[in-house]
Structure formats: C-alpha cells, structure tokens
Amino acid sequence: MEKNYSPSDLQEWREAPRGFKALMNACISYKLEQLEKERTELEKMNKKGGKK
C-alpha cells in the first residue's frame, strides 16, 4: 500500500514534539518487525508445504 503525503502533512510532522515523533517511530518500527517475522514464518511454512 502506498501513501502520499502533502507538503503540509510533512510540515506538521517536522513541527511535532520530539517525544511524539519518537513514539510514532517506535510504533512503526515495531509493526515492521512484526510484519517481517510473519513473512519469514510464512516463507518457512511454504517451503515445507504446510498450511497455517
């Protein structure tokens, strides 16, 4: 899924408090790690021919 952001959205992000940006970046990183784990588990299962 592709997201498009307007320049005003990006300006709002740059002006957000540091703590908020840190929290959001941590949430995004966590979600990406979870998706990576899920992807590797599915790849392992597909190699074995099993179903989830």
XYZ file of N, CA, C and O in Angstrom:
208
model
N 0.846 -1.161 0.000
C 0.000 0.000 0.000
C 0.902 1.238 0.000
O 1.832 1.338 0.770
N 0.609 2.135 -0.861
C 1.408 3.350 -0.988
C 0.656 4.527 -0.385
O -0.534 4.680 -0.579
N 1.381 5.330 0.361
C 0.788 6.527 0.974
C 1.386 7.757 0.307
O 2.571 7.791 0.006
N 0.562 8.735 0.072
C 1.027 10.007 -0.463
C 0.726 11.086 0.561
O -0.381 11.169 1.082
N 1.729 11.889 0.843
C 1.573 12.944 1.833
C 1.748 14.296 1.169
O 2.623 14.482 0.348
N 0.941 15.229 1.589
C 1.050 16.584 1.052
C 2.167 17.319 1.801
O 2.544 16.928 2.905
N 2.700 18.387 1.213
C 3.734 19.165 1.908
C 3.284 19.671 3.277
O 4.078 19.710 4.211
N 1.997 20.005 3.423
C 1.523 20.475 4.727
C 1.556 19.354 5.768
O 1.825 19.594 6.948
N 1.292 18.098 5.340
C 1.395 16.960 6.258
C 2.831 16.800 6.749
O 3.068 16.543 7.925
N 3.768 16.938 5.839
C 5.172 16.788 6.208
C 5.624 17.925 7.111
O 6.402 17.710 8.043
N 5.136 19.122 6.874
C 5.480 20.267 7.721
C 4.947 20.026 9.134
O 5.639 20.293 10.111
N 3.742 19.527 9.218
C 3.143 19.235 10.518
C 3.980 18.201 11.275
O 4.189 18.307 12.474
N 4.483 17.209 10.560
C 5.329 16.182 11.173
C 6.640 16.788 11.680
O 7.093 16.480 12.776
N 7.243 17.655 10.885
C 8.508 18.285 11.303
C 8.320 19.147 12.541
O 9.226 19.259 13.361
N 7.150 19.740 12.691
C 6.889 20.630 13.822
C 6.335 19.895 15.042
O 6.163 20.514 16.088
N 6.082 18.606 14.938
C 5.539 17.835 16.056
C 6.573 17.746 17.183
O 7.786 17.796 16.928
N 6.106 17.616 18.408
C 7.033 17.486 19.540
C 7.932 16.257 19.385
O 7.503 15.222 18.850
N 9.145 16.380 19.867
C 10.140 15.319 19.727
C 9.645 13.997 20.329
O 9.826 12.929 19.745
N 9.021 14.059 21.503
C 8.536 12.839 22.147
C 7.482 12.119 21.318
O 7.460 10.895 21.254
N 6.612 12.881 20.686
C 5.576 12.292 19.835
C 6.195 11.593 18.633
O 5.829 10.481 18.284
N 7.173 12.256 18.010
C 7.838 11.647 16.852
C 8.565 10.370 17.255
O 8.542 9.382 16.531
N 9.197 10.389 18.432
C 9.899 9.201 18.914
C 8.926 8.046 19.129
O 9.210 6.898 18.752
N 7.779 8.352 19.728
C 6.768 7.327 19.954
C 6.257 6.761 18.633
O 6.147 5.542 18.469
N 5.945 7.620 17.693
C 5.441 7.157 16.400
C 6.479 6.322 15.650
O 6.159 5.298 15.065
N 7.726 6.754 15.680
C 8.784 5.988 15.024
C 8.959 4.622 15.677
O 9.185 3.620 14.993
N 8.836 4.556 17.010
C 8.926 3.272 17.708
C 7.768 2.357 17.308
O 7.971 1.155 17.088
N 6.573 2.916 17.205
C 5.409 2.122 16.799
C 5.573 1.581 15.376
O 5.269 0.414 15.116
N 6.064 2.408 14.502
C 6.275 1.991 13.115
C 7.339 0.904 13.051
O 7.172 -0.108 12.365
N 8.424 1.079 13.783
C 9.493 0.078 13.803
C 8.987 -1.252 14.337
O 9.293 -2.320 13.785
N 8.210 -1.206 15.402
C 7.654 -2.427 15.983
C 6.767 -3.152 14.969
O 6.868 -4.364 14.804
N 5.904 -2.401 14.297
C 4.999 -3.010 13.320
C 5.789 -3.639 12.168
O 5.472 -4.745 11.721
N 6.832 -2.955 11.705
C 7.652 -3.510 10.631
C 8.348 -4.796 11.075
O 8.455 -5.753 10.303
N 8.810 -4.843 12.317
C 9.432 -6.057 12.836
C 8.424 -7.198 12.887
O 8.748 -8.337 12.534
N 7.206 -6.912 13.325
C 6.171 -7.933 13.387
C 5.827 -8.464 11.993
O 5.662 -9.663 11.802
N 5.734 -7.574 11.025
C 5.447 -7.996 9.651
C 6.581 -8.842 9.086
O 6.338 -9.817 8.366
N 7.814 -8.503 9.411
C 8.966 -9.282 8.951
C 8.936 -10.685 9.557
O 9.180 -11.671 8.859
N 8.617 -10.790 10.851
C 8.517 -12.104 11.490
C 7.426 -12.936 10.836
O 7.608 -14.127 10.571
N 6.291 -12.314 10.575
C 5.183 -13.023 9.940
C 5.578 -13.501 8.547
O 5.278 -14.624 8.162
N 6.270 -12.651 7.809
C 6.693 -13.018 6.458
C 7.648 -14.202 6.485
O 7.502 -15.150 5.713
N 8.622 -14.193 7.401
C 9.578 -15.296 7.455
C 8.904 -16.592 7.885
O 9.231 -17.659 7.367
N 7.939 -16.506 8.816
C 7.203 -17.709 9.218
C 6.415 -18.287 8.045
O 6.393 -19.500 7.842
N 5.773 -17.414 7.280
C 5.009 -17.888 6.122
C 5.923 -18.499 5.066
O 5.579 -19.506 4.449
N 7.092 -17.908 4.859
C 8.042 -18.463 3.897
C 8.508 -19.844 4.333
O 8.622 -20.761 3.513
N 8.773 -20.025 5.635
C 9.186 -21.333 6.142
C 8.094 -22.358 5.921
O 8.368 -23.490 5.516
N 6.849 -21.974 6.207
C 5.738 -22.903 6.039
C 5.538 -23.256 4.570
O 5.224 -24.391 4.242
N 5.704 -22.273 3.690
C 5.531 -22.556 2.265
C 6.608 -23.489 1.742
O 6.355 -24.316 0.878
N 7.822 -23.373 2.270
C 8.910 -24.270 1.852
C 8.631 -25.702 2.299
O 8.973 -26.653 1.613
N 8.000 -25.843 3.469
C 7.682 -27.153 3.993
C 6.415 -27.720 3.371
O 6.131 -28.892 3.512
N 5.634 -26.879 2.746
C 4.386 -27.317 2.134
C 3.234 -27.377 3.107
O 2.180 -27.893 2.792
N 3.427 -26.812 4.292
C 2.374 -26.830 5.310
C 1.440 -25.640 5.166
O 1.685 -24.720 4.410
N 0.371 -25.710 5.912
C -0.591 -24.614 5.923
C -0.658 -24.058 7.328
O -0.473 -24.777 8.300
N -0.970 -22.792 7.434
C -1.082 -22.127 8.730
C -2.418 -22.389 9.341
O -3.416 -22.478 8.745
